[in-house]
Amino acid sequence: MANVNDNFLKLQDNYLFSEISKKVNEYKKNNPYKKIIKMGIGDVTLPIPKAVTEAMHKAVQEMGDATTFKGYPPEYGYDFLKEKIIDNDYKKRNINIDKSEIFISDGAKSDTGNILDIFENENTVAITNPVYPVYIDTNIMAGNKIVYIPMNKENNFTPQIPNEKIDIIYLCFPNNPTGVTLEKQELQKWVDYAIENKSIIIYDAAYVAFITEENIVHSIYEIDGAKKVAIEVKSFSKTAGFTGIRCGYTVVPKDVFGFTRAKEKVSLNKLWARRQSTKFNGVSYITQIGAEAVYSDEGKKQTKQNINFYMENAKIIKNELKKFGFDVTGGTNAPYIWLKTPNGLTSWQFFDYLLNEKQIVGTPRKRIWGRRRRVF
Ligand code: PLP
């Protein structure tokens, strides 16, 4: 008899975005001629920048030529991409990261979920609410205890450190879905807490490319002490339209340690390297060449143009919603706009209203059992 991981039975039937797409598909089936504006799952709509596709075309040619063909990629990523990441994403911000601390991956979704492989399954995990649903579902699958940290108008969307002891903390800034960022001194509080309590922070910076205000941190390693406690996850998905190509990276500094039950220190960099070399196939050469091109002069210019387009949309949406009297956040350092639902509607009621009456798809708050959810 094969026993299943019964933590899976504790999950809601559908992943949030699957539930949204089920509703949208149902609506489309019944209303085939209605045009729908999709603002649900944060997918990109603009094509991949030309600098990236040109580089990838060349890489395809290399793969077809015996003199330049490449087989299995290095399991943690090619040095040419890691060097660009270090120079552009870290050195420029006076952060010292070594190549051995960077792990190229097929994206931030996999990494934020898979990272739990290297932790035991009875950790207490802090997750802000609302949040990118992957953190919740993967921790339920792993059997961890989740403590929800509210982010709402009452606390100015600033998550507060809870009273109970936390082992793993998920932070995502710029935030999906609220679009807010966190002041440096607030982030410092979480890092100090993690150092004092031997906790680990998993910092998802998938939306860093959308930051427009210079005083906002672009990496958690800009915070004193963060290299001792934080794992940082980044993605080319939103930065450069890679949602369909798949590439991201995770930084696990050498000084970040977890503990055995016997309280011995263990290097998380070593464990993650071991996990990836065993369970992950690496990212294709063609994809990594494409990611490298994001850092070329043309690549930077073209990705910036795309980001400006999304941010212009966000600005228009935000300003119009404000004109109608909605309470809104986000849209300044992230493409997301988060609003308070009107007339006491729950976020799913408002979702249905927008879809059925206005043919607009938004993202409602993920259902968390036993909690009120009023913010859309
Ligand atoms: N992290 C956050 C906060 C996201 O919103 C998303 C995608 O919407 C991801 C990670 C997924 O990134 P990737 O496409 O690199 O898996």
Coordinates of C-alpha atoms and ligand atoms in Angstrom, one line a residue:
M1 CA 0.0 0.0 0.0
A2 CA 1.4 3.4 -1.0
N3 CA 0.6 6.0 1.6
V4 CA 0.1 9.5 0.2
N5 CA 1.4 12.8 1.7
D6 CA -1.9 13.6 3.4
N7 CA -0.9 17.2 3.8
F8 CA -2.0 17.5 0.2
L9 CA -5.5 16.7 1.4
K10 CA -5.4 19.9 3.5
L11 CA -5.1 22.1 0.4
Q12 CA -8.0 23.8 -1.1
D13 CA -9.1 22.0 -4.2
N14 CA -7.6 24.5 -6.6
Y15 CA -4.5 26.7 -6.7
L16 CA -5.8 30.3 -6.7
F17 CA -4.9 31.0 -10.3
S18 CA -6.4 27.7 -11.5
E19 CA -9.7 28.7 -9.7
I20 CA -9.6 32.1 -11.5
S21 CA -9.0 30.6 -14.9
K22 CA -11.8 28.0 -14.3
K23 CA -14.2 30.8 -13.7
V24 CA -12.9 32.8 -16.7
N25 CA -13.2 29.8 -19.0
E26 CA -16.7 29.2 -17.9
Y27 CA -17.6 32.8 -18.6
K28 CA -16.0 32.7 -22.0
K29 CA -17.9 29.5 -22.9
N30 CA -21.2 31.2 -22.1
N31 CA -20.3 34.5 -23.6
P32 CA -18.1 33.7 -26.6
Y33 CA -18.3 37.2 -28.1
K34 CA -17.5 39.3 -25.0
K35 CA -14.0 40.7 -24.9
I36 CA -12.3 40.2 -21.5
I37 CA -9.6 42.4 -20.0
K38 CA -7.3 40.1 -18.0
M39 CA -5.7 41.5 -14.9
G40 CA -5.7 38.2 -12.9
I41 CA -2.5 36.2 -12.8
G42 CA 0.4 38.6 -13.3
D43 CA 1.4 37.4 -16.7
V44 CA 3.2 39.7 -19.2
T45 CA 1.6 40.7 -22.4
L46 CA 4.4 42.3 -24.4
P47 CA 6.7 40.0 -26.4
I48 CA 10.3 39.3 -25.4
P49 CA 12.7 42.1 -26.2
K50 CA 14.5 41.8 -29.5
A51 CA 17.9 41.8 -28.0
V52 CA 16.9 38.6 -26.2
T53 CA 15.3 36.8 -29.1
E54 CA 18.3 37.6 -31.3
A55 CA 20.7 36.2 -28.8
M56 CA 18.6 33.1 -28.4
H57 CA 18.5 32.6 -32.2
K58 CA 22.3 32.6 -32.3
A59 CA 22.3 30.1 -29.4
V60 CA 20.0 27.8 -31.3
Q61 CA 22.5 27.9 -34.3
E62 CA 25.3 27.1 -31.9
M63 CA 23.4 24.1 -30.7
G64 CA 23.1 22.8 -34.3
D65 CA 26.8 23.1 -35.0
A66 CA 29.2 20.4 -33.9
T67 CA 31.9 22.9 -32.9
T68 CA 29.7 24.9 -30.5
F69 CA 27.1 22.3 -29.4
K70 CA 26.5 22.1 -25.7
G71 CA 25.0 19.1 -23.8
Y72 CA 23.8 19.2 -20.2
P73 CA 24.2 22.7 -18.7
P74 CA 26.1 23.2 -15.5
E75 CA 23.6 22.3 -12.8
Y76 CA 23.9 25.7 -11.0
G77 CA 24.0 27.8 -14.2
Y78 CA 26.6 29.1 -16.6
D79 CA 29.3 31.4 -15.3
F80 CA 28.6 33.9 -18.1
L81 CA 25.1 34.6 -16.7
K82 CA 26.2 34.5 -13.1
E83 CA 28.9 37.1 -13.8
K84 CA 26.3 39.5 -15.4
I85 CA 24.0 39.0 -12.4
I86 CA 26.8 39.8 -10.0
D87 CA 27.9 42.9 -11.9
N88 CA 24.5 44.3 -12.5
D89 CA 22.3 43.2 -9.7
Y90 CA 24.8 43.2 -6.8
K91 CA 28.2 45.0 -7.4
K92 CA 26.4 48.1 -8.6
R93 CA 24.6 48.2 -5.2
N94 CA 27.9 47.5 -3.3
I95 CA 26.8 43.9 -2.5
N96 CA 29.4 41.2 -2.6
I97 CA 28.0 37.9 -3.9
D98 CA 30.2 35.0 -5.1
K99 CA 29.3 32.9 -8.1
S100 CA 29.0 29.9 -5.9
E101 CA 26.2 31.6 -4.0
I102 CA 24.0 32.0 -7.2
F103 CA 21.8 29.2 -8.5
I104 CA 20.2 29.7 -11.9
S105 CA 16.8 28.1 -12.1
D106 CA 13.6 27.8 -14.1
G107 CA 12.0 30.5 -12.1
A108 CA 11.0 31.9 -8.7
K109 CA 7.9 29.8 -8.4
S110 CA 9.8 26.5 -8.3
D111 CA 12.5 27.9 -6.1
T112 CA 10.2 29.4 -3.4
G113 CA 8.5 26.0 -3.3
N114 CA 11.4 23.7 -3.7
I115 CA 13.5 25.4 -1.1
L116 CA 11.4 23.7 1.6
D117 CA 13.1 20.4 0.7
I118 CA 16.1 21.5 2.7
F119 CA 14.1 22.3 5.9
E120 CA 12.4 19.9 8.2
N121 CA 8.7 19.7 8.0
E122 CA 7.7 21.1 11.4
N123 CA 8.9 24.6 11.1
T124 CA 6.7 27.6 12.0
V125 CA 6.5 29.8 8.9
A126 CA 5.4 33.4 8.7
I127 CA 3.6 34.4 5.6
T128 CA 2.2 37.8 5.0
N129 CA -1.5 38.0 4.1
P130 CA -2.5 38.7 1.3
V131 CA 0.3 36.9 -0.5
Y132 CA 1.5 35.1 -3.6
P133 CA -0.3 31.8 -3.0
V134 CA 2.6 29.5 -3.7
Y135 CA 4.2 30.2 -0.3
I136 CA 1.0 29.0 1.4
D137 CA 0.3 26.0 -0.6
T138 CA 3.9 24.7 -0.6
N139 CA 4.1 25.0 3.2
I140 CA 0.8 23.2 3.6
M141 CA 2.2 20.4 1.4
A142 CA 5.3 20.3 3.5
G143 CA 3.3 20.1 6.7
N144 CA 4.6 23.3 8.2
K145 CA 2.7 25.5 10.7
I146 CA 1.7 28.8 9.1
V147 CA 1.4 32.0 11.0
Y148 CA -0.3 34.7 8.9
I149 CA 1.0 38.2 9.2
P150 CA -1.6 40.8 8.2
M151 CA -0.8 43.5 5.7
N152 CA -3.6 45.9 5.5
K153 CA -4.7 49.5 5.7
E154 CA -4.7 49.4 9.5
N155 CA -1.0 48.7 9.7
N156 CA -0.2 50.7 6.5
F157 CA 0.6 47.5 4.7
T158 CA 3.7 47.0 6.9
P159 CA 4.0 43.5 8.3
Q160 CA 4.7 43.4 12.0
I161 CA 6.8 40.8 13.8
P162 CA 4.5 38.4 15.6
N163 CA 4.8 37.3 19.2
E164 CA 5.3 33.7 18.6
K165 CA 8.7 32.3 17.5
I166 CA 9.1 32.0 13.7
D167 CA 11.6 29.7 12.0
I168 CA 11.1 30.7 8.3
I169 CA 9.8 34.1 7.1
Y170 CA 8.6 34.8 3.6
L171 CA 8.8 38.4 2.5
C172 CA 8.0 39.6 -1.0
F173 CA 8.9 43.2 -1.9
P174 CA 7.8 44.9 -4.1
N175 CA 4.8 42.9 -3.0
N176 CA 2.4 40.8 -5.0
P177 CA -0.5 41.5 -4.7
T178 CA -0.6 44.8 -2.8
G179 CA 2.1 46.5 -4.9
V180 CA 3.7 48.0 -1.7
T181 CA 7.3 48.2 -0.8
L182 CA 8.9 48.0 2.7
E183 CA 10.9 50.9 4.2
K184 CA 14.6 50.0 4.9
Q185 CA 14.2 50.3 8.7
E186 CA 11.2 47.9 8.6
L187 CA 13.1 45.3 6.7
Q188 CA 16.0 45.8 9.1
K189 CA 13.7 44.8 11.9
W190 CA 13.0 41.4 10.2
V191 CA 16.7 40.8 9.6
D192 CA 17.5 41.6 13.2
Y193 CA 14.7 39.3 14.3
A194 CA 16.0 36.5 12.1
I195 CA 19.6 36.9 13.4
E196 CA 18.4 36.9 17.0
N197 CA 16.1 33.9 16.6
K198 CA 18.2 31.9 14.1
S199 CA 15.4 32.2 11.6
I200 CA 15.7 32.2 7.8
I201 CA 14.2 34.9 5.5
I202 CA 13.1 33.9 2.0
Y203 CA 13.0 37.1 0.2
D204 CA 11.2 37.1 -3.1
A205 CA 12.2 40.1 -5.2
A206 CA 10.5 39.0 -8.5
Y207 CA 9.3 42.6 -9.1
V208 CA 12.5 44.5 -8.4
A209 CA 12.7 45.8 -12.0
F210 CA 9.5 47.8 -11.3
I211 CA 11.0 49.9 -8.5
T212 CA 11.0 53.6 -9.5
E213 CA 12.0 55.2 -6.2
E214 CA 15.7 55.0 -5.6
N215 CA 15.6 54.8 -1.8
I216 CA 13.8 51.4 -2.0
V217 CA 16.0 48.4 -1.6
H218 CA 16.6 46.3 -4.7
S219 CA 18.0 43.4 -2.7
I220 CA 17.6 42.3 0.9
Y221 CA 21.4 42.2 1.1
E222 CA 21.4 46.0 1.2
I223 CA 20.2 45.5 4.8
D224 CA 22.9 45.0 7.5
G225 CA 23.3 41.4 8.5
A226 CA 21.0 40.0 5.8
K227 CA 23.8 37.9 4.3
K228 CA 23.7 35.8 7.5
V229 CA 20.0 35.0 7.3
A230 CA 18.4 35.6 3.9
I231 CA 17.9 33.6 0.8
E232 CA 17.0 35.9 -2.1
V233 CA 14.9 34.8 -5.1
K234 CA 14.7 36.7 -8.4
S235 CA 13.1 36.1 -11.7
F236 CA 13.4 37.2 -15.4
S237 CA 9.7 36.6 -15.8
K238 CA 8.4 40.0 -15.1
T239 CA 11.7 41.8 -15.7
A240 CA 12.0 40.7 -19.3
G241 CA 8.9 38.8 -20.3
F242 CA 10.3 35.3 -19.5
T243 CA 7.1 33.8 -18.2
G244 CA 7.0 31.4 -21.2
I245 CA 10.8 30.9 -21.4
R246 CA 11.4 30.3 -17.7
C247 CA 14.5 31.6 -15.9
G248 CA 15.3 33.0 -12.5
Y249 CA 17.9 32.7 -9.8
T250 CA 18.3 32.1 -6.1
V251 CA 21.1 33.4 -3.9
V252 CA 22.0 31.3 -0.9
P253 CA 25.0 33.1 0.7
K254 CA 27.7 30.9 2.3
D255 CA 27.1 32.4 5.7
V256 CA 23.4 31.4 6.0
F257 CA 23.0 28.4 8.3
G258 CA 20.2 26.1 9.4
F259 CA 20.4 23.8 12.4
T260 CA 20.0 20.1 13.0
R261 CA 17.8 18.8 15.8
A262 CA 21.0 18.4 17.8
K263 CA 21.6 22.2 17.1
E264 CA 24.6 21.7 14.9
K265 CA 25.0 24.4 12.2
V266 CA 24.5 23.3 8.6
S267 CA 25.3 25.4 5.5
L268 CA 22.2 26.0 3.5
N269 CA 24.3 26.8 0.5
K270 CA 25.6 23.3 0.6
L271 CA 22.2 21.7 1.1
W272 CA 20.6 23.7 -1.7
A273 CA 23.5 22.8 -4.0
R274 CA 23.0 19.2 -3.2
R275 CA 19.3 19.4 -3.7
Q276 CA 19.6 21.1 -7.1
S277 CA 22.3 18.8 -8.4
T278 CA 20.1 15.8 -7.6
K279 CA 16.6 17.0 -8.5
F280 CA 17.1 19.8 -11.0
N281 CA 18.2 19.5 -14.6
G282 CA 19.6 23.0 -14.9
V283 CA 18.4 25.7 -17.3
S284 CA 19.0 25.3 -21.1
Y285 CA 21.9 27.1 -22.7
I286 CA 19.5 28.9 -25.1
T287 CA 17.5 30.3 -22.1
Q288 CA 20.6 31.4 -20.2
I289 CA 21.9 33.1 -23.3
G290 CA 18.6 34.9 -23.5
A291 CA 18.8 35.9 -19.8
E292 CA 22.4 37.2 -20.4
A293 CA 21.1 39.4 -23.2
V294 CA 18.8 41.1 -20.7
Y295 CA 21.9 42.7 -19.3
S296 CA 23.2 44.0 -22.6
D297 CA 22.8 47.7 -23.4
E298 CA 20.1 47.0 -25.9
G299 CA 18.5 44.5 -23.6
K300 CA 18.4 46.9 -20.7
K301 CA 16.9 49.6 -22.9
Q302 CA 14.2 47.3 -24.4
T303 CA 13.2 45.8 -21.1
K304 CA 13.0 49.2 -19.5
Q305 CA 10.6 50.3 -22.3
N306 CA 8.4 47.3 -21.6
I307 CA 8.4 48.0 -17.9
N308 CA 7.5 51.6 -18.5
F309 CA 4.5 50.4 -20.5
Y310 CA 3.2 48.3 -17.6
M311 CA 3.9 51.0 -15.1
E312 CA 2.0 53.6 -17.3
N313 CA -0.9 51.2 -17.3
A314 CA -0.7 50.8 -13.6
K315 CA -0.7 54.6 -13.2
I316 CA -3.7 55.0 -15.3
I317 CA -5.6 52.3 -13.5
K318 CA -4.6 53.7 -10.1
N319 CA -5.6 57.3 -11.0
E320 CA -8.9 56.3 -12.4
L321 CA -9.8 54.1 -9.4
K322 CA -8.9 56.9 -7.1
K323 CA -11.1 59.3 -9.0
F324 CA -14.0 56.9 -8.4
G325 CA -13.2 57.0 -4.7
F326 CA -11.5 53.6 -4.3
D327 CA -9.0 53.0 -1.6
V328 CA -5.9 51.8 -3.6
T329 CA -2.3 50.9 -3.0
G330 CA 0.6 49.9 -5.2
G331 CA 1.3 51.0 -8.8
T332 CA 4.4 53.1 -7.9
N333 CA 7.2 50.5 -7.4
A334 CA 5.2 47.5 -8.7
P335 CA 2.7 46.8 -11.5
Y336 CA 0.1 45.7 -9.0
I337 CA -2.9 47.7 -7.8
W338 CA -4.7 46.5 -4.7
L339 CA -8.1 47.9 -3.8
K340 CA -10.6 47.7 -1.0
T341 CA -13.8 46.1 -2.3
P342 CA -16.8 48.5 -2.2
N343 CA -20.1 48.1 -0.3
G344 CA -18.8 45.3 2.0
L345 CA -18.5 42.8 -0.8
T346 CA -16.0 40.0 -0.3
S347 CA -13.2 39.9 -2.7
W348 CA -14.7 36.8 -4.5
Q349 CA -18.1 38.6 -4.8
F350 CA -16.3 41.6 -6.3
F351 CA -14.4 39.3 -8.6
D352 CA -17.6 37.8 -9.9
Y353 CA -19.2 41.2 -10.3
L354 CA -16.2 42.5 -12.3
L355 CA -16.1 39.4 -14.5
N356 CA -19.8 39.1 -15.2
E357 CA -20.8 42.8 -15.4
K358 CA -17.6 44.5 -16.7
Q359 CA -15.6 41.6 -18.3
I360 CA -12.6 42.4 -16.2
V361 CA -10.5 39.7 -14.4
G362 CA -8.9 40.7 -11.2
T363 CA -7.2 38.7 -8.4
P364 CA -9.2 38.1 -5.3
R365 CA -7.6 37.5 -2.0
K366 CA -6.8 33.8 -1.5
R367 CA -9.3 32.1 0.7
I368 CA -7.8 31.5 4.1
W369 CA -10.1 29.5 6.2
G370 CA -11.8 31.3 9.1
R371 CA -10.6 34.8 8.0
R372 CA -12.5 37.7 6.6
R373 CA -11.4 38.8 3.2
R374 CA -12.6 42.1 2.1
V375 CA -9.8 43.5 0.1
F376 CA -9.7 42.7 -3.5
Ligands
PLP1 N1 7.1 35.4 -7.1 C1 6.1 36.2 -7.1 C2 5.8 37.2 -6.0 C3 5.3 36.2 -8.3 O1 4.2 37.1 -8.3 C4 5.5 35.3 -9.3 C5 4.6 35.3 -10.5 O2 3.6 35.8 -10.6 C6 6.6 34.5 -9.2 C7 7.4 34.5 -8.0 C8 6.8 33.5 -10.2 O3 8.0 33.8 -10.9 P1 8.5 32.8 -12.1 O4 7.7 33.1 -13.3 O5 10.0 33.2 -12.1 O6 8.3 31.4 -11.6

